[in-house]
Short mmCIF file of C-alpha atoms (C1' of nucleotides) in Angstrom, two decimals:
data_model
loop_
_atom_site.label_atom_id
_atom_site.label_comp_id
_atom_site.label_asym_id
_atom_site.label_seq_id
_atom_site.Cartn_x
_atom_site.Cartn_y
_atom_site.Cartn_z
CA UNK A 1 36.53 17.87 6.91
CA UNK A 2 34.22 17.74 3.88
CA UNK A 3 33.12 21.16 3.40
CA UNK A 4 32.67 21.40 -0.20
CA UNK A 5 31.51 17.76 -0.75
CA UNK A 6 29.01 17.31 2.22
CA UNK A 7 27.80 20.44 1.46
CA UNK A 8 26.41 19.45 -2.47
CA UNK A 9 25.51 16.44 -0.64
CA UNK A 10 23.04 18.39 1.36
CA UNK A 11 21.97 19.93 -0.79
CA UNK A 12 21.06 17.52 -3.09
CA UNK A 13 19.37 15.82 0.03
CA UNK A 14 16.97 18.77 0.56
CA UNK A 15 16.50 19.20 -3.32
CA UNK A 16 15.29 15.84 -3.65
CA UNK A 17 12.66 15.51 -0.65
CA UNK A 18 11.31 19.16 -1.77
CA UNK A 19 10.91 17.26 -5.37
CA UNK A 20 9.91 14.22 -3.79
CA UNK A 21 7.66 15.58 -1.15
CA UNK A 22 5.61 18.09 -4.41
CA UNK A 23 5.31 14.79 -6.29
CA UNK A 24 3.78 12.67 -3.33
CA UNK A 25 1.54 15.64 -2.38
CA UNK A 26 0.13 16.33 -5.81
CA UNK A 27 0.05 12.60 -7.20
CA UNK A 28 0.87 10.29 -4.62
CA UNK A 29 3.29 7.93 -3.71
CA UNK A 30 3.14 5.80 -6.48
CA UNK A 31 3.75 8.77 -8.88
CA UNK A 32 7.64 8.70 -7.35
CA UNK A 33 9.92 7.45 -9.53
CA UNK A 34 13.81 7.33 -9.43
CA UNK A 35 14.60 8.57 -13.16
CA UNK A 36 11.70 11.19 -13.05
CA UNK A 37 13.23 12.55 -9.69
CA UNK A 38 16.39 12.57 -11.06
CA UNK A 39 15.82 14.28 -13.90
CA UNK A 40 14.18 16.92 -12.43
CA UNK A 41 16.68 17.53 -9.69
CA UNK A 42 19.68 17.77 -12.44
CA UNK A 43 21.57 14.64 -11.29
CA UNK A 44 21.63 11.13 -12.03
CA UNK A 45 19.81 7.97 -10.95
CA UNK A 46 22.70 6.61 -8.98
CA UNK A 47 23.19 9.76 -7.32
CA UNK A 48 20.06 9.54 -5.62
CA UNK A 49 21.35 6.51 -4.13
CA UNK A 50 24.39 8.06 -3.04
CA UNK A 51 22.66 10.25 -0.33
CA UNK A 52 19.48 7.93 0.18
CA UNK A 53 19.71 4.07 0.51
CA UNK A 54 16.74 3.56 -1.51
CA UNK A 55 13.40 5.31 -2.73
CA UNK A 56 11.80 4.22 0.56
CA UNK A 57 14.02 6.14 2.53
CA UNK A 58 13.70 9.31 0.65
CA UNK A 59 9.50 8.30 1.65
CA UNK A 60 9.98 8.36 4.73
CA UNK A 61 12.37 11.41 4.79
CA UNK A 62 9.31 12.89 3.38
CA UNK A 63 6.79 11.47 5.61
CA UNK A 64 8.73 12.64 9.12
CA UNK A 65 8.30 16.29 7.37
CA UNK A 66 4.81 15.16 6.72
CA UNK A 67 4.02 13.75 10.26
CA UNK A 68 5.37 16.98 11.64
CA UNK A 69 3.23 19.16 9.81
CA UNK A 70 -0.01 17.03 10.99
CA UNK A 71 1.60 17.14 15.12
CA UNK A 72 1.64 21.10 14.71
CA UNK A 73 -1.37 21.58 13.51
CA UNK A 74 -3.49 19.23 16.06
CA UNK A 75 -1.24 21.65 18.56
CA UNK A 76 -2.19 24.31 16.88
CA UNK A 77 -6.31 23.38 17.50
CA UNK A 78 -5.22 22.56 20.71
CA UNK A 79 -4.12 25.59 21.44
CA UNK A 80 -7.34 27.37 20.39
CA UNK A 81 -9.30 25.24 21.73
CA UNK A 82 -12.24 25.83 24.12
CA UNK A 83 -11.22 24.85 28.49
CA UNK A 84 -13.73 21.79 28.00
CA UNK A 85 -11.62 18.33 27.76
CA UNK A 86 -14.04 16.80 25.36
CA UNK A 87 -14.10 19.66 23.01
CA UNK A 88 -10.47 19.93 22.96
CA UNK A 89 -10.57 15.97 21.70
CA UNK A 90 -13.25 17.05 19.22
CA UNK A 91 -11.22 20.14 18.07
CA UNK A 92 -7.70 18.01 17.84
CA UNK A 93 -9.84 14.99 16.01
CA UNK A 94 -11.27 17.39 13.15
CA UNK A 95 -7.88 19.27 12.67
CA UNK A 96 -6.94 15.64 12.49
CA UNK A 97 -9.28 15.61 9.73
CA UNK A 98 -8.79 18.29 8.13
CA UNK A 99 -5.09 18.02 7.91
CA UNK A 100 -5.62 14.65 6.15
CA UNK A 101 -8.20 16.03 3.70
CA UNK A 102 -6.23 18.94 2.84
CA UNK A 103 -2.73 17.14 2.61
CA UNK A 104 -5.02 13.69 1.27
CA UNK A 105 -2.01 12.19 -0.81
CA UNK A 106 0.85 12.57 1.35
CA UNK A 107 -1.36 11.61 4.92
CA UNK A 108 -1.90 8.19 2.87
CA UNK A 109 2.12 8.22 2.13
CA UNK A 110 2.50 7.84 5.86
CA UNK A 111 0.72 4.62 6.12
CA UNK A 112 1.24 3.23 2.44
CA UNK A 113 5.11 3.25 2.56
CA UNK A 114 6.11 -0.84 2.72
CA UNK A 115 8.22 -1.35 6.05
CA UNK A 116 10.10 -4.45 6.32
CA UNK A 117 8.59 -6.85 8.06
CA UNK A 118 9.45 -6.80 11.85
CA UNK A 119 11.42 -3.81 11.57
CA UNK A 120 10.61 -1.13 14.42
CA UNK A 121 9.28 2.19 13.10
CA UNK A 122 11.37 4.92 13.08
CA UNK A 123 12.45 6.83 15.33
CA UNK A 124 10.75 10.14 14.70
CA UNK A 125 7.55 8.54 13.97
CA UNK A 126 7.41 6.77 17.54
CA UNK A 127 7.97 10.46 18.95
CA UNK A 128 5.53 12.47 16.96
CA UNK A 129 3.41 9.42 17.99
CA UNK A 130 4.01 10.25 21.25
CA UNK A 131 3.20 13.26 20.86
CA UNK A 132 0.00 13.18 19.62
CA UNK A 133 -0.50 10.49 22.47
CA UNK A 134 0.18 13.30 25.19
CA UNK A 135 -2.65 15.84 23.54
CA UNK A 136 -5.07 12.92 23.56
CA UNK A 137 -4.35 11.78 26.99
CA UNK A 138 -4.51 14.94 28.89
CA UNK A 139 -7.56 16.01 28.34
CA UNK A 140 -8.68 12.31 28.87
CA UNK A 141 -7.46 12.09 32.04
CA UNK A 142 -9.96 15.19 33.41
CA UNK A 143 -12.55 13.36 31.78
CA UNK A 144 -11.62 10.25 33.41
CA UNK A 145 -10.10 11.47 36.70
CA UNK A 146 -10.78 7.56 38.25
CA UNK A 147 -9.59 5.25 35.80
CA UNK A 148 -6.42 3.66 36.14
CA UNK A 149 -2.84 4.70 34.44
CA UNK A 150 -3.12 1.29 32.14
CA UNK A 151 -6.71 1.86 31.00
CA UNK A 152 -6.20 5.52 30.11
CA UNK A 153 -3.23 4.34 28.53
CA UNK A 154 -5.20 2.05 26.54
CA UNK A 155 -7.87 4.69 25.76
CA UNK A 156 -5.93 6.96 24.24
CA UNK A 157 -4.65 4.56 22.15
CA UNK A 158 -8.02 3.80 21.29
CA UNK A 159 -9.57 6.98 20.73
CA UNK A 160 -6.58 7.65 18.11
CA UNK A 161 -7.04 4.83 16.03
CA UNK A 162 -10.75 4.96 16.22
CA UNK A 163 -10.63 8.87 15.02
CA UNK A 164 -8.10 7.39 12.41
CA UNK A 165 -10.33 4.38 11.13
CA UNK A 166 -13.03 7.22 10.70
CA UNK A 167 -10.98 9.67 8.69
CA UNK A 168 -9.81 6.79 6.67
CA UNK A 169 -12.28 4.73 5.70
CA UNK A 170 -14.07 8.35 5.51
CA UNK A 171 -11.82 9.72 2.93
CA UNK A 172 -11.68 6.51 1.17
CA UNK A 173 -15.23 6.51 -0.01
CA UNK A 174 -15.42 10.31 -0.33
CA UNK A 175 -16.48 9.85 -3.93
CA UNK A 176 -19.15 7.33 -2.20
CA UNK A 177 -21.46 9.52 -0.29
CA UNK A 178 -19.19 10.54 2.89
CA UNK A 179 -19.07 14.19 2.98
CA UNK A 180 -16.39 16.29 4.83
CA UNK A 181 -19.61 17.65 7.27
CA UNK A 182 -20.69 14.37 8.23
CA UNK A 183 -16.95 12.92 9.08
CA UNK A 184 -16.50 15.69 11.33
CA UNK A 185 -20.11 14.84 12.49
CA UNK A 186 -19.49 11.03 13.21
CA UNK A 187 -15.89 12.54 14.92
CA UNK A 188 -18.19 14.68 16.86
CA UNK A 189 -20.95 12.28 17.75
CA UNK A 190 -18.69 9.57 18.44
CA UNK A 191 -15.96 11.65 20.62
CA UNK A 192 -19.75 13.29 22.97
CA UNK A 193 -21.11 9.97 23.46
CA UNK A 194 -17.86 8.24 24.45
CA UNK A 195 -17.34 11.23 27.23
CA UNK A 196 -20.91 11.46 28.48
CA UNK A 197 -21.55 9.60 31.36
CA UNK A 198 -17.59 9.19 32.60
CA UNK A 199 -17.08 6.95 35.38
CA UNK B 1 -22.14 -24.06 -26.92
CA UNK B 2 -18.69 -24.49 -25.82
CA UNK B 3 -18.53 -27.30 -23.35
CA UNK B 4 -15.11 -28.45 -23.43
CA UNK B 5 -13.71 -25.29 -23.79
CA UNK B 6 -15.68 -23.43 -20.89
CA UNK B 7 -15.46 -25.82 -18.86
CA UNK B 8 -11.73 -25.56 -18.85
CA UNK B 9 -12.08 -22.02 -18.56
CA UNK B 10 -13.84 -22.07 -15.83
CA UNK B 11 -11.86 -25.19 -14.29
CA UNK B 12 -8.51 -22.66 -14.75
CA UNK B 13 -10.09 -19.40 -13.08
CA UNK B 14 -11.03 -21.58 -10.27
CA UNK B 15 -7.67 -22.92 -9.87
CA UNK B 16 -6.09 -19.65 -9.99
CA UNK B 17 -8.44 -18.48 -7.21
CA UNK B 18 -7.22 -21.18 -4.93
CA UNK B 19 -4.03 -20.45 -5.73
CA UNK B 20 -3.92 -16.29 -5.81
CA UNK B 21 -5.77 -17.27 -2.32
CA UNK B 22 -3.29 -19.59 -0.65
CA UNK B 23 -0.05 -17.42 -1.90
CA UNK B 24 -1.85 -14.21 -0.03
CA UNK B 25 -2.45 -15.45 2.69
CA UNK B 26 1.02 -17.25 3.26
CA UNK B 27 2.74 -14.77 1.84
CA UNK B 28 0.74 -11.65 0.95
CA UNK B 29 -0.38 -9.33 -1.74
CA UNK B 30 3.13 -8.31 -2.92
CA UNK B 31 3.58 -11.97 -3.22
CA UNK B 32 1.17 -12.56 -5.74
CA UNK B 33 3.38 -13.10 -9.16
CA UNK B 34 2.10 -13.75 -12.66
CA UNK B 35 4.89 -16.30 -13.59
CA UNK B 36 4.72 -18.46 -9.80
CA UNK B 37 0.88 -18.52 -10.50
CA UNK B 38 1.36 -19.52 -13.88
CA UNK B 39 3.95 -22.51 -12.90
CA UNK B 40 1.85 -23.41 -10.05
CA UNK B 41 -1.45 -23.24 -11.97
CA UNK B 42 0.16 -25.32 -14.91
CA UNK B 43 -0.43 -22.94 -17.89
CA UNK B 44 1.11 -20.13 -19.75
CA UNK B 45 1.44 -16.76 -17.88
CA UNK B 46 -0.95 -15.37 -21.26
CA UNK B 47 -3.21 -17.62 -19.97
CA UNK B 48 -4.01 -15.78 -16.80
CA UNK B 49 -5.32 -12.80 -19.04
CA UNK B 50 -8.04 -14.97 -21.13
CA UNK B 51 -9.69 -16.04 -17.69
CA UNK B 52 -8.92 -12.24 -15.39
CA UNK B 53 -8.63 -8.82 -17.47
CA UNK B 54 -5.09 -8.47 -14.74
CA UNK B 55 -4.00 -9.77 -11.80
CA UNK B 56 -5.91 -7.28 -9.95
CA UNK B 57 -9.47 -8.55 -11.14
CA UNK B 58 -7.90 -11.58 -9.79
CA UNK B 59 -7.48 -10.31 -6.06
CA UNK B 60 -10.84 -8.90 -6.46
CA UNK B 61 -11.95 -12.40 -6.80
CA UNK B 62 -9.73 -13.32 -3.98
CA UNK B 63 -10.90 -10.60 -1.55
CA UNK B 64 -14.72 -11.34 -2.59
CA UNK B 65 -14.01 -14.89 -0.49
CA UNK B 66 -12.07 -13.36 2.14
CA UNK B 67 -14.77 -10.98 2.63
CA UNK B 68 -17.29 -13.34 2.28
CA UNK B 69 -15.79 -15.44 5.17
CA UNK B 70 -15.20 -12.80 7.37
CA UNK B 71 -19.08 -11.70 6.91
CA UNK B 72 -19.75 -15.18 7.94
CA UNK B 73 -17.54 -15.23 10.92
CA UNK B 74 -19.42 -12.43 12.17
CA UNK B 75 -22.50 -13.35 11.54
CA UNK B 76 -21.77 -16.49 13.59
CA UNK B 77 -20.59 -14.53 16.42
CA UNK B 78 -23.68 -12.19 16.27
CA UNK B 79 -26.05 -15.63 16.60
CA UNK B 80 -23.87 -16.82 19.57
CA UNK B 81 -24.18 -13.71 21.15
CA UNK B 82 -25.85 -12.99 24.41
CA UNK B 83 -29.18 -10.52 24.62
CA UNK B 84 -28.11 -7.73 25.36
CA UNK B 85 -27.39 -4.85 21.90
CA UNK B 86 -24.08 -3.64 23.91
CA UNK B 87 -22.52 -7.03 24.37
CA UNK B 88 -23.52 -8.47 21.20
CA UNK B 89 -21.38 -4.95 19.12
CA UNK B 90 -18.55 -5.92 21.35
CA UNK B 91 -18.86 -9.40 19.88
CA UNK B 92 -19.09 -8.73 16.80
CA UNK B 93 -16.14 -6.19 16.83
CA UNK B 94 -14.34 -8.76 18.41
CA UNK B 95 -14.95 -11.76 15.98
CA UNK B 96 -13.95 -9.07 13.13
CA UNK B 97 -10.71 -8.48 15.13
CA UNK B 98 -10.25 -12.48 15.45
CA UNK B 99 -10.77 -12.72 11.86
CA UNK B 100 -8.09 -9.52 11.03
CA UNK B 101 -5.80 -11.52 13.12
CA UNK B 102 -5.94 -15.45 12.02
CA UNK B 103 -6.22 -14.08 8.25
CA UNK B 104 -3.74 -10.94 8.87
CA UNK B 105 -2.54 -11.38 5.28
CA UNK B 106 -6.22 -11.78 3.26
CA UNK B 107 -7.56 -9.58 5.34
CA UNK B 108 -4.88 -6.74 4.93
CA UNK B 109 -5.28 -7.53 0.79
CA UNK B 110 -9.09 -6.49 1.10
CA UNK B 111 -7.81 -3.05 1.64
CA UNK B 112 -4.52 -2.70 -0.13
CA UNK B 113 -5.97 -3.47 -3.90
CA UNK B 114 -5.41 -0.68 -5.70
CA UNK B 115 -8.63 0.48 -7.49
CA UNK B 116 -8.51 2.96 -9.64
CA UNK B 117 -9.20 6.62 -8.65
CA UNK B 118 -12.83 7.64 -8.74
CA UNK B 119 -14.28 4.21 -9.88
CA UNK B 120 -16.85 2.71 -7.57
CA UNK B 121 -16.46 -0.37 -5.13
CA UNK B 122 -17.57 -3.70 -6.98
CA UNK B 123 -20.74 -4.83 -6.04
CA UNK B 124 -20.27 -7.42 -3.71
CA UNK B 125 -18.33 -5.04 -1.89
CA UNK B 126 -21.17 -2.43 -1.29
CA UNK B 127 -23.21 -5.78 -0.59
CA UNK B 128 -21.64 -7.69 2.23
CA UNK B 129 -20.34 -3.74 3.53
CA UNK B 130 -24.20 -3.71 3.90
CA UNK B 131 -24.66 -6.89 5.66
CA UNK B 132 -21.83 -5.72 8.23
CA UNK B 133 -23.42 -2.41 8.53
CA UNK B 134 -26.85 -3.96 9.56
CA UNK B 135 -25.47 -6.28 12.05
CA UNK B 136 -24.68 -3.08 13.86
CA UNK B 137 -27.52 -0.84 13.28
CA UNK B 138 -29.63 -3.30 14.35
CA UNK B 139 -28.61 -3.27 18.09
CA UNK B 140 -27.78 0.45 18.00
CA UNK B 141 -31.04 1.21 17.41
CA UNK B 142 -32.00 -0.50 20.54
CA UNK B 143 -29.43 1.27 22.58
CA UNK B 144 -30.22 4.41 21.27
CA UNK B 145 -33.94 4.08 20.65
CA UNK B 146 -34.31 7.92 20.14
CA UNK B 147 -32.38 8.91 17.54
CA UNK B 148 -33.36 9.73 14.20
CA UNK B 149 -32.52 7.55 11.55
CA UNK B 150 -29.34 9.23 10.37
CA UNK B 151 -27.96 9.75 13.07
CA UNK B 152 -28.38 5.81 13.40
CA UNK B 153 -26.67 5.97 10.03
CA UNK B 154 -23.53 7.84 11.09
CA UNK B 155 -23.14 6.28 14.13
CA UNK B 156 -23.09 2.84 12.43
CA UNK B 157 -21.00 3.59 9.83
CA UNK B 158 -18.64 5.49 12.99
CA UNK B 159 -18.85 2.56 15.26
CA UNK B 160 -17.55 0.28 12.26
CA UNK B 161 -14.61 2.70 11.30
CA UNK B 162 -14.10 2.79 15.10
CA UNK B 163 -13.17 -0.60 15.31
CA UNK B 164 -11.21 -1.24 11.95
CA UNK B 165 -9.22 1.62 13.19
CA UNK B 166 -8.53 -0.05 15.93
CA UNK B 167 -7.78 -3.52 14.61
CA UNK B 168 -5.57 -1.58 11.80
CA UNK B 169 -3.85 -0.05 14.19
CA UNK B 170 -3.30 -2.52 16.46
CA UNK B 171 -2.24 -5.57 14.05
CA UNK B 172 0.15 -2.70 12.24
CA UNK B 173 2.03 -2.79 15.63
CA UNK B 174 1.28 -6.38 16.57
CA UNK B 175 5.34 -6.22 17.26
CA UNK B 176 5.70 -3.08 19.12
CA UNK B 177 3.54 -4.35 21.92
CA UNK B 178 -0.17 -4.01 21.71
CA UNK B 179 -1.39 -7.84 22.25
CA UNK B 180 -4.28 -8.98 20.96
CA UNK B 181 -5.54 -9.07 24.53
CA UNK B 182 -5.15 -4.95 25.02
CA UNK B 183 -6.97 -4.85 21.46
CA UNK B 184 -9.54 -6.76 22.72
CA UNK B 185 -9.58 -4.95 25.81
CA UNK B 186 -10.09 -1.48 23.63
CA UNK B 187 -12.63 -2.65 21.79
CA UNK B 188 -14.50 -3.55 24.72
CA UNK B 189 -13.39 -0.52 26.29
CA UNK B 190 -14.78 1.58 23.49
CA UNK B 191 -18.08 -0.08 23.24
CA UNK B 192 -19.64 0.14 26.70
CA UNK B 193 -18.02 3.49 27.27
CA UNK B 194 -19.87 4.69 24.08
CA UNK B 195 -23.48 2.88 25.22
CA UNK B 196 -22.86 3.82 28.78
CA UNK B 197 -25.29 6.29 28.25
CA UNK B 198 -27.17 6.40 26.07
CA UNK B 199 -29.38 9.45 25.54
"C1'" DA C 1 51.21 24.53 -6.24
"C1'" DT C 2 51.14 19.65 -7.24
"C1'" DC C 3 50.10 15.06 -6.63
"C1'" DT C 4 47.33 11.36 -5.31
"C1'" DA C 5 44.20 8.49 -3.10
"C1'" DA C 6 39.44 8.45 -1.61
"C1'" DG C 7 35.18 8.82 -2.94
"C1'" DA C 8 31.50 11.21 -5.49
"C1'" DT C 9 29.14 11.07 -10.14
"C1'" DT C 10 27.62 8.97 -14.08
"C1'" DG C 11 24.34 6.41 -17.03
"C1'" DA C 12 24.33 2.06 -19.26
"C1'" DA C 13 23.22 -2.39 -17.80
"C1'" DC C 14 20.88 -5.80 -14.76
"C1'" DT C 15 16.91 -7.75 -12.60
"C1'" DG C 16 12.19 -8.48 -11.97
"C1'" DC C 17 7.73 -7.24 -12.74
"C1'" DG C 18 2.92 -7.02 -15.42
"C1'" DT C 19 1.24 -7.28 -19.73
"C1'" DT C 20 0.96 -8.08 -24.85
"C1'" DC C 21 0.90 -10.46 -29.26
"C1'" DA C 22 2.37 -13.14 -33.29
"C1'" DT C 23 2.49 -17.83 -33.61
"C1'" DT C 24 0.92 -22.41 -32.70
"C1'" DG C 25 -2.46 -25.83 -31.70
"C1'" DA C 26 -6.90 -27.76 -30.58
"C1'" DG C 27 -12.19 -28.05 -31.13
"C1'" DG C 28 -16.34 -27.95 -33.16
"C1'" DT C 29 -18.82 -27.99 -37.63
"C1'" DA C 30 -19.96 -28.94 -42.50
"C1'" DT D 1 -11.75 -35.03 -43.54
"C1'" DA D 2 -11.20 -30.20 -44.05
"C1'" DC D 3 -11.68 -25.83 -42.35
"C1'" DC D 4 -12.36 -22.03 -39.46
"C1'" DT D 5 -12.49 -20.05 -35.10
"C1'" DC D 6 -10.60 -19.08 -30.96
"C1'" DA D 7 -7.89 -20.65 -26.97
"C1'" DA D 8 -3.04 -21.40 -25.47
"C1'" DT D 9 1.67 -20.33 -25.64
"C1'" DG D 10 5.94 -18.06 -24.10
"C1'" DA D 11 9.15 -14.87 -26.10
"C1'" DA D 12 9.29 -10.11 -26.18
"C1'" DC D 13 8.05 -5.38 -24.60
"C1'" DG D 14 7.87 -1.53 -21.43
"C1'" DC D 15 8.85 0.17 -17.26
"C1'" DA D 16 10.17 0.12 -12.72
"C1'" DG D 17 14.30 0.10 -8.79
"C1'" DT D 18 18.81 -0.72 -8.20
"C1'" DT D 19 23.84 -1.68 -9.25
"C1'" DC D 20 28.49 -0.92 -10.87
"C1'" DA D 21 32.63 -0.28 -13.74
"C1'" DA D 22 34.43 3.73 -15.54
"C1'" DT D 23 35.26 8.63 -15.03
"C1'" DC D 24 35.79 12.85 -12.73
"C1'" DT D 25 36.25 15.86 -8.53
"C1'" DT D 26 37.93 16.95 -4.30
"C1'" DA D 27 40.61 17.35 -0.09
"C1'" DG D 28 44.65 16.63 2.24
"C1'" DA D 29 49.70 15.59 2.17
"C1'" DT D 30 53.97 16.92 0.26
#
DNA sequence: ATCTAAGATTGAACTGCGTTCATTGAGGTA
DNA sequence: TACCTCAATGAACGCAGTTCAATCTTAGAT
């Protein structure tokens, strides 16, 4: 069917979350705007509504490509990583880190984009989620070979947000005192203590 | 000096308090309109801006309460708690969970103000953050009676993130199946795995 | 190749927001 | 009472996201 027409339509797709996804990274979400976008990908405002449904959706066209950036490089640490179970949580939760240091803008994108109340989350963010999950609750599970399917379910879940909280709230007051050294040093110190005396 | 007219001023910015604070919690931040808290308040929208330099100076004054309360509800839970520095963390981080939950909306503001970049946190921020911070130092010390003193430091401020990550987390997908129960459960899960043994 | 209907493209206009400011009105003082 | 100062007012401004009637392009049928 629509060669010629779904093709510009593409393209204009792609143009626009490579404009949008430079403007998040270097001045963050809030730095989007419909006119500016348009502008600088040669078309006009309605036409950016004519292959998204609304800025939001171009966000979190964006923050899948974002997401899957942060999944491959935790696998990437992962896949360096030392045989020992708790340093390969260590390892994942600093490249965690790292990623959301280095990428600061458009890892706050993920969370600061306004879902509609009640709505489930996408799609792709409930895999990558699941992803992350897995690398989490592998190495958990040597370190915890007794604990039951439920608990280490609930662990994981745990240990994720609790590395999360860190890096946030971390991050957040990095003008405030919180160095990069001593986030990956509560990550550390946290992550050790948790796995030393498994039951 | 000015009796009358203080008085009135003061009489106004405590009305729009009450109000910014009743419309956030209902209905949350986004909901918080110069012209509805105008109407509601009685005055002219101009009005707002002789009493707060902008409406956010008037969800600082908002979140100042919320935090306020939430210190308090803490604090309670701390003096209700039993002996014993492991149980009374998991209280505490408990009672802050209670109070994310029953105040999802107020609580959710004290984060999502926007400040702007580099300036500091208002003082009553780095205050009751202080307060919070020495509710849990206090008992880690005892658990971990060998530490050195920043290490105390970074584990306190760790063990705090820990938790809000969790709470975040876990009231973010209050829908998608994580009952207040399993955050509960995590918390406490988190806790005595953490002091289990302590070095 | 031509025609035509479907739909893509356009940008001015609409809506809703925070904030400002010239004007109006009230309060305290001489 | 007269006057000056400053608070109160709400229309207007600037700036967003989004819409839509008008225009143009395209793809398929003839």
């Amino acid at each position: 069917m629509a060669t010629k027409t779904e093709l510009r339509r593409q393209e204009l797709r792609d143009k626009l979350i490579v404009i949008a996804e430079r403007t998040i990274a270097q001045n963050g979400l809030s730095a989007l705007r419909a006119r500016d976008l348009a502008k600088e990908a040669g078309c006009a405002v309605g036409a950016i509504y004519n292959v998204f449904g609304d800025l939001t959706d171009l966000t979190l066209a964006v923050n899948a490509r974002t997401f899957h950036r942060l999944g491959a490089d935790v696998a990437e640490a992962l896949a360096n990583a030392p045989e020992d179970p708790v340093e390969q949580l260590i390892v994942m939760a600093q490249a965690y880190h790292h990623f959301a240091a280095q990428n600061h803008q458009s890892w706050r994108a993920l969370f600061d984009v306004e879902r509609a109340p009640g709505e489930a989350a996408p799609d792709w963010y409930l895999q990558e989620m699941g992803r992350l999950f897995r690398y989490i609750s592998d190495p958990l599970a040597v370190v915890f070979p007794n604990r039951p399917a439920d608990e280490l379910a609930l662990l994981t879940r745990a240990l994720f947000s609790s590395v999360h909280g860190i890096v946030l709230l971390g991050l957040d007051e990095a003008s405030a005192g919180v160095s990069t050294e001593n986030i990956d040093r509560m990550i550390a110190l946290v992550l050790r203590q948790f796995a030393a005396n498994p039951k």
